[in-house]
Short mmCIF file of C-alpha atoms and ligand atoms in Angstrom, two decimals:
data_model
loop_
_atom_site.label_atom_id
_atom_site.label_comp_id
_atom_site.label_asym_id
_atom_site.label_seq_id
_atom_site.Cartn_x
_atom_site.Cartn_y
_atom_site.Cartn_z
CA UNK A 1 0.00 0.00 0.00
CA UNK A 2 1.27 3.45 -0.81
CA UNK A 3 0.48 6.87 0.64
CA UNK A 4 -2.14 9.08 -1.02
CA UNK A 5 -1.10 12.56 -2.08
CA UNK A 6 -4.09 14.84 -2.56
CA UNK A 7 -4.97 18.53 -2.79
CA UNK A 8 -6.79 20.15 0.14
CA UNK A 9 -9.85 20.86 -2.04
CA UNK A 10 -10.16 17.25 -3.29
CA UNK A 11 -9.72 15.96 0.26
CA UNK A 12 -12.44 18.34 1.52
CA UNK A 13 -14.82 17.16 -1.21
CA UNK A 14 -14.19 13.48 -0.31
CA UNK A 15 -14.72 14.02 3.42
CA UNK A 16 -17.86 16.10 2.83
CA UNK A 17 -19.39 13.35 0.66
CA UNK A 18 -18.86 10.76 3.40
CA UNK A 19 -20.18 12.99 6.22
CA UNK A 20 -23.26 13.89 4.18
CA UNK A 21 -23.91 10.22 3.38
CA UNK A 22 -23.71 9.56 7.15
CA UNK A 23 -26.73 11.83 7.64
CA UNK A 24 -25.46 15.41 7.87
CA UNK A 25 -26.82 18.39 5.95
CA UNK A 26 -24.60 19.73 3.19
CA UNK A 27 -23.66 22.69 5.41
CA UNK A 28 -22.58 20.45 8.28
CA UNK A 29 -20.70 18.11 5.95
CA UNK A 30 -18.78 21.08 4.50
CA UNK A 31 -17.98 22.40 7.99
CA UNK A 32 -16.63 19.02 9.16
CA UNK A 33 -14.58 18.62 5.98
CA UNK A 34 -13.17 22.15 6.24
CA UNK A 35 -12.24 21.68 9.90
CA UNK A 36 -10.56 18.27 9.50
CA UNK A 37 -8.62 19.26 6.39
CA UNK A 38 -7.50 22.48 8.10
CA UNK A 39 -5.98 20.33 10.86
CA UNK A 40 -4.02 18.38 8.20
CA UNK A 41 -2.99 21.63 6.54
CA UNK A 42 -1.82 22.93 9.92
CA UNK A 43 0.46 19.92 10.31
CA UNK A 44 -1.70 18.11 12.91
CA UNK A 45 -2.57 14.93 11.00
CA UNK A 46 -3.57 13.28 14.29
CA UNK A 47 -6.64 15.59 14.34
CA UNK A 48 -7.32 15.67 10.60
CA UNK A 49 -9.15 13.38 8.18
CA UNK A 50 -7.89 10.32 10.08
CA UNK A 51 -10.74 11.05 12.54
CA UNK A 52 -13.38 10.45 9.84
CA UNK A 53 -13.67 6.64 10.35
CA UNK A 54 -14.23 7.24 14.05
CA UNK A 55 -16.94 9.84 13.32
CA UNK A 56 -18.74 7.44 10.93
CA UNK A 57 -18.64 4.63 13.52
CA UNK A 58 -19.88 7.02 16.22
CA UNK A 59 -22.83 8.09 14.04
CA UNK A 60 -23.68 4.46 13.23
CA UNK A 61 -23.51 3.56 16.95
CA UNK A 62 -25.74 6.53 17.84
CA UNK A 63 -23.20 8.38 20.01
CA UNK A 64 -22.74 11.22 17.50
CA UNK A 65 -25.95 12.87 16.30
CA UNK A 66 -25.85 14.72 12.95
CA UNK A 67 -27.47 18.15 12.49
CA UNK A 68 -27.64 19.11 16.18
CA UNK A 69 -27.38 22.67 17.45
CA UNK A 70 -26.41 24.00 20.88
CA UNK A 71 -29.04 24.23 23.61
CA UNK A 72 -28.70 27.27 25.88
CA UNK A 73 -28.89 26.13 29.49
CA UNK A 74 -27.97 29.50 31.04
CA UNK A 75 -27.60 32.99 29.62
CA UNK A 76 -26.76 35.93 31.85
CA UNK A 77 -25.17 38.05 29.11
CA UNK A 78 -21.48 37.64 29.84
CA UNK A 79 -21.96 34.04 31.02
CA UNK A 80 -23.22 31.37 28.69
CA UNK A 81 -23.76 27.70 29.49
CA UNK A 82 -24.35 25.62 26.37
CA UNK A 83 -25.02 21.96 25.69
CA UNK A 84 -23.74 20.49 22.44
CA UNK A 85 -26.30 17.67 22.59
CA UNK A 86 -23.75 15.18 21.24
CA UNK A 87 -23.66 16.98 17.90
CA UNK A 88 -20.64 17.39 15.65
CA UNK A 89 -18.09 19.61 17.40
CA UNK A 90 -17.56 21.30 14.05
CA UNK A 91 -21.18 22.55 14.18
CA UNK A 92 -21.85 23.13 17.88
CA UNK A 93 -18.30 24.41 18.51
CA UNK A 94 -18.72 27.01 15.77
CA UNK A 95 -22.11 28.12 17.12
CA UNK A 96 -20.85 28.26 20.69
CA UNK A 97 -17.75 30.28 19.83
CA UNK A 98 -19.74 32.69 17.65
CA UNK A 99 -22.13 33.34 20.54
CA UNK A 100 -19.23 33.81 22.96
CA UNK A 101 -17.47 36.24 20.58
CA UNK A 102 -20.63 38.33 20.23
CA UNK A 103 -21.03 38.46 24.01
CA UNK A 104 -17.38 39.38 24.61
CA UNK A 105 -17.78 42.24 22.13
CA UNK A 106 -20.93 43.39 23.88
CA UNK A 107 -19.84 43.01 27.52
CA UNK A 108 -16.03 43.08 27.34
CA UNK A 109 -15.64 39.45 28.32
CA UNK A 110 -17.50 36.18 28.17
CA UNK A 111 -17.24 32.93 30.09
CA UNK A 112 -18.72 30.21 27.91
CA UNK A 113 -19.08 26.57 28.87
CA UNK A 114 -19.83 23.94 26.24
CA UNK A 115 -20.89 20.51 27.49
CA UNK A 116 -21.41 17.26 25.59
CA UNK A 117 -19.97 18.31 22.27
CA UNK A 118 -18.70 15.51 20.07
CA UNK A 119 -14.97 15.84 19.21
CA UNK A 120 -13.99 19.50 18.80
CA UNK A 121 -10.90 18.65 16.73
CA UNK A 122 -7.96 21.03 16.86
CA UNK A 123 -8.77 23.40 19.73
CA UNK A 124 -6.62 26.15 18.19
CA UNK A 125 -9.33 26.48 15.54
CA UNK A 126 -11.71 27.93 18.16
CA UNK A 127 -9.14 30.29 19.64
CA UNK A 128 -8.31 31.49 16.11
CA UNK A 129 -11.97 32.48 15.57
CA UNK A 130 -11.84 34.76 18.62
CA UNK A 131 -8.34 36.09 17.96
CA UNK A 132 -9.40 37.15 14.44
CA UNK A 133 -11.90 39.45 16.17
CA UNK A 134 -9.18 40.98 18.36
CA UNK A 135 -10.10 38.93 21.45
CA UNK A 136 -7.90 36.97 23.85
CA UNK A 137 -9.18 33.39 24.09
CA UNK A 138 -8.47 30.70 26.72
CA UNK A 139 -9.69 27.10 26.42
CA UNK A 140 -9.62 24.19 28.88
CA UNK A 141 -10.93 20.94 27.41
CA UNK A 142 -11.51 17.40 28.71
CA UNK A 143 -11.92 14.29 26.58
CA UNK A 144 -14.39 11.50 27.32
CA UNK A 145 -13.24 8.64 25.12
CA UNK A 146 -10.67 6.25 26.62
CA UNK A 147 -8.51 6.81 29.71
CA UNK A 148 -5.18 6.79 27.88
CA UNK A 149 -3.08 9.12 30.07
CA UNK A 150 -1.60 8.22 33.47
CA UNK A 151 -1.51 10.58 36.46
CA UNK A 152 2.00 11.62 37.55
CA UNK A 153 3.08 8.84 39.91
CA UNK A 154 0.29 6.54 38.68
CA UNK A 155 0.63 3.20 36.90
CA UNK A 156 -2.39 3.19 34.57
CA UNK A 157 -4.44 5.48 32.29
CA UNK A 158 -7.07 7.51 34.14
CA UNK A 159 -8.02 10.38 31.77
CA UNK A 160 -7.74 11.64 28.19
CA UNK A 161 -5.28 13.85 26.33
CA UNK A 162 -7.03 16.99 27.71
CA UNK A 163 -5.89 19.95 25.56
CA UNK A 164 -5.23 23.54 26.65
CA UNK A 165 -5.23 26.52 24.31
CA UNK A 166 -4.36 30.21 24.67
CA UNK A 167 -4.81 32.61 21.76
CA UNK A 168 -3.55 36.22 21.89
CA UNK A 169 -3.96 38.71 19.01
CA UNK A 170 -0.84 40.68 18.07
CA UNK A 171 -1.61 44.01 16.43
CA UNK A 172 -0.75 43.87 12.71
CA UNK A 173 0.98 40.48 13.06
CA UNK A 174 0.08 36.81 13.04
CA UNK A 175 -1.26 35.83 16.50
CA UNK A 176 0.17 33.73 19.31
CA UNK A 177 -1.86 30.47 19.37
CA UNK A 178 -0.61 27.99 21.93
CA UNK A 179 -2.55 24.75 21.55
CA UNK A 180 -1.45 21.37 22.85
CA UNK A 181 -2.53 18.11 24.44
CA UNK A 182 -1.38 17.65 28.05
CA UNK A 183 -0.12 14.15 27.18
CA UNK A 184 3.59 14.09 26.32
CA UNK A 185 2.66 12.97 22.81
CA UNK A 186 -0.54 12.34 20.85
CA UNK A 187 -2.09 8.86 20.92
CA UNK A 188 -2.34 8.97 17.08
CA UNK A 189 1.44 9.41 16.83
CA UNK A 190 1.92 6.20 18.84
CA UNK A 191 -0.35 4.33 16.41
CA UNK A 192 1.78 5.49 13.49
CA UNK A 193 5.03 4.52 15.27
CA UNK A 194 3.60 1.09 16.11
CA UNK A 195 2.46 0.52 12.50
CA UNK A 196 5.93 1.45 11.28
CA UNK A 197 7.62 -0.87 13.81
CA UNK A 198 9.44 2.05 15.49
CA UNK A 199 10.36 2.43 19.17
CA UNK A 200 9.81 5.84 20.83
CA UNK A 201 11.77 7.85 23.39
CA UNK A 202 11.66 6.92 27.06
CA UNK A 203 9.37 9.27 28.99
CA UNK A 204 6.39 9.00 26.62
CA UNK A 205 4.84 5.76 27.82
CA UNK A 206 4.38 3.23 30.60
CA UNK A 207 3.53 -0.45 30.10
CA UNK A 208 0.53 -2.22 31.73
CA UNK A 209 2.64 -2.73 34.87
CA UNK A 210 3.42 1.00 35.14
CA UNK A 211 7.06 0.64 34.01
CA UNK A 212 8.67 3.01 31.48
CA UNK A 213 8.77 1.56 27.97
CA UNK A 214 9.76 2.55 24.43
CA UNK A 215 7.19 0.23 22.78
CA UNK A 216 4.29 2.29 21.32
CA UNK A 217 2.26 -0.94 20.96
CA UNK A 218 1.37 -0.73 24.68
CA UNK A 219 -1.28 1.92 23.92
CA UNK A 220 -2.31 0.51 20.53
CA UNK A 221 -2.91 -3.25 20.90
CA UNK A 222 -4.00 -5.30 23.93
CA UNK A 223 -0.96 -6.60 25.79
CA UNK A 224 -0.36 -10.14 27.13
CA UNK A 225 -2.00 -10.84 30.52
CA UNK A 226 0.07 -9.27 33.31
CA UNK A 227 -0.02 -9.08 37.10
CA UNK A 228 -1.69 -5.65 36.95
CA UNK A 229 -4.62 -7.05 34.94
CA UNK A 230 -4.38 -4.02 32.60
CA UNK A 231 -4.62 -4.75 28.88
CA UNK A 232 -3.01 -1.46 27.87
CA UNK A 233 -0.21 0.78 29.05
CA UNK A 234 -0.65 4.56 29.10
CA UNK A 235 0.75 7.84 27.81
CA UNK A 236 2.52 10.09 30.29
CA UNK A 237 1.73 13.78 30.75
CA UNK A 238 4.20 16.42 29.49
CA UNK A 239 6.21 18.36 32.06
CA UNK A 240 6.03 15.73 34.81
CA UNK A 241 3.85 16.87 37.74
CA UNK A 242 3.17 20.27 36.11
CA UNK A 243 1.58 18.89 32.93
CA UNK A 244 -0.30 16.42 35.09
CA UNK A 245 -1.71 19.31 37.14
CA UNK A 246 -2.83 21.07 33.95
CA UNK A 247 -4.50 17.85 32.72
CA UNK A 248 -6.43 17.62 36.00
CA UNK A 249 -7.40 21.31 35.68
CA UNK A 250 -8.83 20.52 32.21
CA UNK A 251 -10.90 17.70 33.68
CA UNK A 252 -12.15 19.92 36.52
CA UNK A 253 -12.86 22.98 34.33
CA UNK A 254 -13.72 21.42 30.95
CA UNK A 255 -15.50 18.39 32.45
CA UNK A 256 -16.90 19.20 35.90
CA UNK A 257 -17.50 22.99 35.74
CA UNK A 258 -19.16 22.83 32.31
CA UNK A 259 -21.50 20.04 33.38
CA UNK A 260 -20.11 17.85 30.59
CA UNK A 261 -18.86 15.20 33.02
CA UNK A 262 -15.49 13.80 34.10
CA UNK A 263 -13.97 10.38 33.45
CA UNK A 264 -14.25 7.96 36.39
CA UNK A 265 -14.94 4.51 35.02
CA UNK A 266 -13.30 1.63 33.20
CA UNK A 267 -12.65 1.88 29.44
CA UNK A 268 -15.28 0.69 26.99
CA UNK A 269 -15.25 0.17 23.23
CA UNK A 270 -17.69 2.91 22.23
CA UNK A 271 -16.37 5.06 19.40
CA UNK A 272 -17.80 8.50 20.28
CA UNK A 273 -15.37 11.11 21.66
CA UNK A 274 -16.96 13.86 23.75
CA UNK A 275 -15.30 17.14 24.66
CA UNK A 276 -16.29 19.56 27.40
CA UNK A 277 -14.80 23.03 26.89
CA UNK A 278 -14.53 26.03 29.18
CA UNK A 279 -13.72 29.19 27.21
CA UNK A 280 -12.83 32.62 28.57
CA UNK A 281 -12.83 35.49 26.07
CA UNK A 282 -11.48 38.95 26.87
CA UNK A 283 -11.70 42.12 24.79
CA UNK A 284 -8.46 44.08 25.55
CA UNK A 285 -10.10 47.30 24.36
CA UNK A 286 -12.74 46.97 27.07
CA UNK A 287 -10.18 46.12 29.77
CA UNK A 288 -8.70 49.55 29.23
CA UNK A 289 -5.20 48.29 28.45
CA UNK A 290 -5.44 48.12 24.64
CA UNK A 291 -2.64 50.59 23.90
CA UNK A 292 -0.07 49.16 26.28
CA UNK A 293 -1.22 45.60 25.48
CA UNK A 294 -0.54 46.13 21.79
CA UNK A 295 2.85 47.79 22.20
CA UNK A 296 4.14 45.61 25.06
CA UNK A 297 3.03 42.38 23.39
CA UNK A 298 4.77 43.33 20.13
CA UNK A 299 7.90 44.50 21.94
CA UNK A 300 8.14 41.19 23.79
CA UNK A 301 7.57 39.04 20.71
CA UNK A 302 10.20 41.06 18.78
CA UNK A 303 12.61 40.62 21.70
CA UNK A 304 12.07 36.85 21.55
CA UNK A 305 12.56 36.69 17.80
CA UNK A 306 15.73 38.79 17.94
CA UNK A 307 17.35 36.22 20.23
CA UNK A 308 20.02 33.94 18.77
CA UNK A 309 18.87 30.56 17.46
CA UNK A 310 20.20 27.54 19.36
CA UNK A 311 22.52 25.18 17.46
CA UNK A 312 20.41 22.99 15.18
CA UNK A 313 17.48 25.45 14.94
CA UNK A 314 16.89 28.19 12.35
CA UNK A 315 15.13 30.79 14.49
CA UNK A 316 13.15 31.41 17.66
CA UNK A 317 9.45 30.92 16.88
CA UNK A 318 6.25 31.70 18.76
CA UNK A 319 3.29 29.34 19.10
CA UNK A 320 1.22 29.45 15.92
CA UNK A 321 4.25 29.85 13.62
CA UNK A 322 4.68 26.09 12.87
CA UNK A 323 1.00 25.73 11.93
CA UNK A 324 1.15 28.78 9.63
CA UNK A 325 4.28 27.45 7.92
CA UNK A 326 2.69 24.02 7.44
CA UNK A 327 -0.44 25.60 5.96
CA UNK A 328 1.54 27.60 3.42
CA UNK A 329 3.51 24.52 2.36
CA UNK A 330 0.60 22.05 2.24
CA UNK A 331 -1.80 24.47 0.49
CA UNK A 332 0.86 24.72 -2.20
CA UNK A 333 2.02 21.11 -2.43
CA UNK A 334 -0.96 19.08 -1.23
CA UNK A 335 -1.48 16.73 1.72
CA UNK A 336 -0.04 13.24 2.13
CA UNK A 337 -2.38 10.78 3.84
CA UNK A 338 -0.58 7.63 5.01
CA UNK A 339 -1.68 4.34 3.46
CA UNK A 340 -3.23 2.86 6.63
CA UNK A 341 -5.30 6.01 7.29
CA UNK A 342 -6.46 6.18 3.66
CA UNK A 343 -7.53 2.53 3.80
CA UNK A 344 -9.56 3.24 6.96
CA UNK A 345 -11.24 6.19 5.19
CA UNK A 346 -12.15 4.00 2.20
CA UNK A 347 -13.66 1.40 4.56
CA UNK A 348 -15.57 4.06 6.54
CA UNK A 349 -16.95 5.51 3.30
CA UNK A 350 -18.13 2.03 2.24
CA UNK A 351 -20.11 1.74 5.49
CA UNK A 352 -22.26 4.68 4.31
CA UNK A 353 -22.23 3.45 0.70
CA UNK A 354 -19.78 5.97 -0.71
CA UNK A 355 -17.04 4.82 -3.08
CA UNK A 356 -13.78 6.69 -2.50
N1 NAD B 401 -10.30 17.61 20.71
C1 NAD B 401 -9.57 16.82 21.46
O1 NAD B 401 -10.10 15.97 22.16
C2 NAD B 401 -8.07 16.95 21.45
C3 NAD B 401 -7.32 16.23 22.38
C4 NAD B 401 -5.92 16.37 22.37
C5 NAD B 401 -5.29 17.19 21.44
N2 NAD B 401 -6.06 17.88 20.54
C6 NAD B 401 -5.42 18.74 19.54
O2 NAD B 401 -4.29 18.08 19.00
C7 NAD B 401 -3.43 19.04 18.42
C8 NAD B 401 -2.00 18.62 18.60
O3 NAD B 401 -1.61 18.65 19.96
P1 NAD B 401 -0.09 18.30 20.36
O4 NAD B 401 0.00 18.25 21.82
O5 NAD B 401 0.35 17.10 19.56
O6 NAD B 401 0.64 19.59 19.79
P2 NAD B 401 2.23 19.87 19.70
O7 NAD B 401 2.98 19.07 20.69
O8 NAD B 401 2.60 19.77 18.26
O9 NAD B 401 2.31 21.41 20.19
C9 NAD B 401 1.67 22.35 19.43
C10 NAD B 401 1.84 23.73 20.01
O10 NAD B 401 3.23 24.04 20.21
C11 NAD B 401 3.60 25.16 19.37
N3 NAD B 401 4.96 24.94 18.87
C12 NAD B 401 5.43 23.85 18.22
N4 NAD B 401 6.73 24.01 17.92
C13 NAD B 401 7.10 25.23 18.40
C14 NAD B 401 8.35 25.95 18.42
N5 NAD B 401 9.44 25.46 17.86
N6 NAD B 401 8.35 27.16 19.00
C15 NAD B 401 7.23 27.67 19.56
N7 NAD B 401 6.03 27.03 19.60
C16 NAD B 401 5.98 25.82 19.02
C17 NAD B 401 2.57 25.12 18.26
O11 NAD B 401 2.44 26.38 17.62
C18 NAD B 401 1.32 24.73 19.03
O12 NAD B 401 0.75 25.81 19.71
C19 NAD B 401 -3.81 20.36 19.08
O13 NAD B 401 -4.42 21.15 18.05
C20 NAD B 401 -4.85 19.99 20.13
O14 NAD B 401 -5.88 20.94 20.30
C21 NAD B 401 -7.42 17.78 20.54
#
C-alpha cells in the first residue's frame, strides 16, 4: 500500500461526501470537511481526516448525532452555558464560539461553557476564531473517550489527552496560538510509530505494569496478561507533575465545571469522543489596556525573535508559527495521507455506501 497525495480541495470534497452520506446536511458536511482538512494543513494529522472513520462509527452507533445545534442552558449576558447535545463539534463548537465572541464584544468578556460536544478537533481552531476578532481566548478541554493518560506517579491510564489553548492577538501580526494536548505525545502518533515498527523515546509511555517503555504498541494493541490485569499501558503527561496538574485542571474545568462530566470509570469500546470546553474570552479594548497591550506584546515578541537561534534550529518561533508554515507549504504542495489512514477512510466511506 502506498500513501495518497491529494490537494486540500479534493480531500475536503471526499470528506464532505462521506459525512453527508452519514446523515449530515450539506452545510454540516462542508464544515466538518473544512475543519478536519484544516488540521491536516496545519500539520496536525492526528486531528485531521484520520478522525473520519471514528466519526462514521460514532454516528452508526448513535453516540454522535448529525445536524444538532447548541441548547442554551444558562444565559446571563457575559456568562453562557451551552449543551452540544452530542452533535458534531464542528457545528456546535462554531455556534458556541460565535455566541461567545458576540457576548465578549458586547460586555467586554464572556465565560462560555460547552458541554457534551462531540470531538472539537484542533482546539486552536476555536481560539483562532476569537483572535481574528481581536479577542484573547483561553480554552480548557476534557476528553471522554478512553482513559489513555496516566496521572504523575500513577501506573495506569485515568483520563484523556485533555488539551489547553491560549490565543492572543498581536496588532498587525500573526497571532500567538498555543494549543497542545497535556499528554507528552498524541495517541495517534503512537499508532503510526507502532504501525511502522518504530520504538519511541523513554518518557512517553508506561507499560501495563506502570514501568517506562519505548514500545508504542502498549497503547495501541491489547498486551499479554500481566499481574496488573491491565490490557493497555498509558501515555505520560508532558512536564512531569506540572503537565499532570494542567491535565487535571482541564478535567475539573472542561469536564466538571461545564457540566459535561469527568472520566471515572473503566474503558469501553464505544467510538464516540466527547469534549467539554470552558472558554474565557477577553476584549483588551474593554479592559482599558489596549494601547499598552498592543505595544508591550509586540515589543516582547520582537525581543524573543531577535534572540540567537540555538545550534540545530533556524530561528526562535512563537506558538502558531509552525501551523502557519505548514499551511503555506501544504496548500501549495498538497497533503499526504498515510496508506493505513487512507484505507480506513475507504472502509468508513463504504459503510455509508460511498465509493472513494
Ligand atoms: N479535541 C480533542 O479531544 C483533542 C485532544 C488532544 C489534542 N487535541 C489537539 O491536537 C493538536 C495537537 O496537539 P499536540 O500536543 O500534539 O501539539 P504539539 O505538541 O505539536 O504542540 C503544538 C503547540 O506548540 C507550538 N509549537 C510547536 N513548535 C514550536 C516551536 N518550535 N516554537 C514555539 N512554539 C511551538 C505550536 O504552535 C502549538 O501551539 C492540538 O491542536 C490539540 O488541540 C485535541
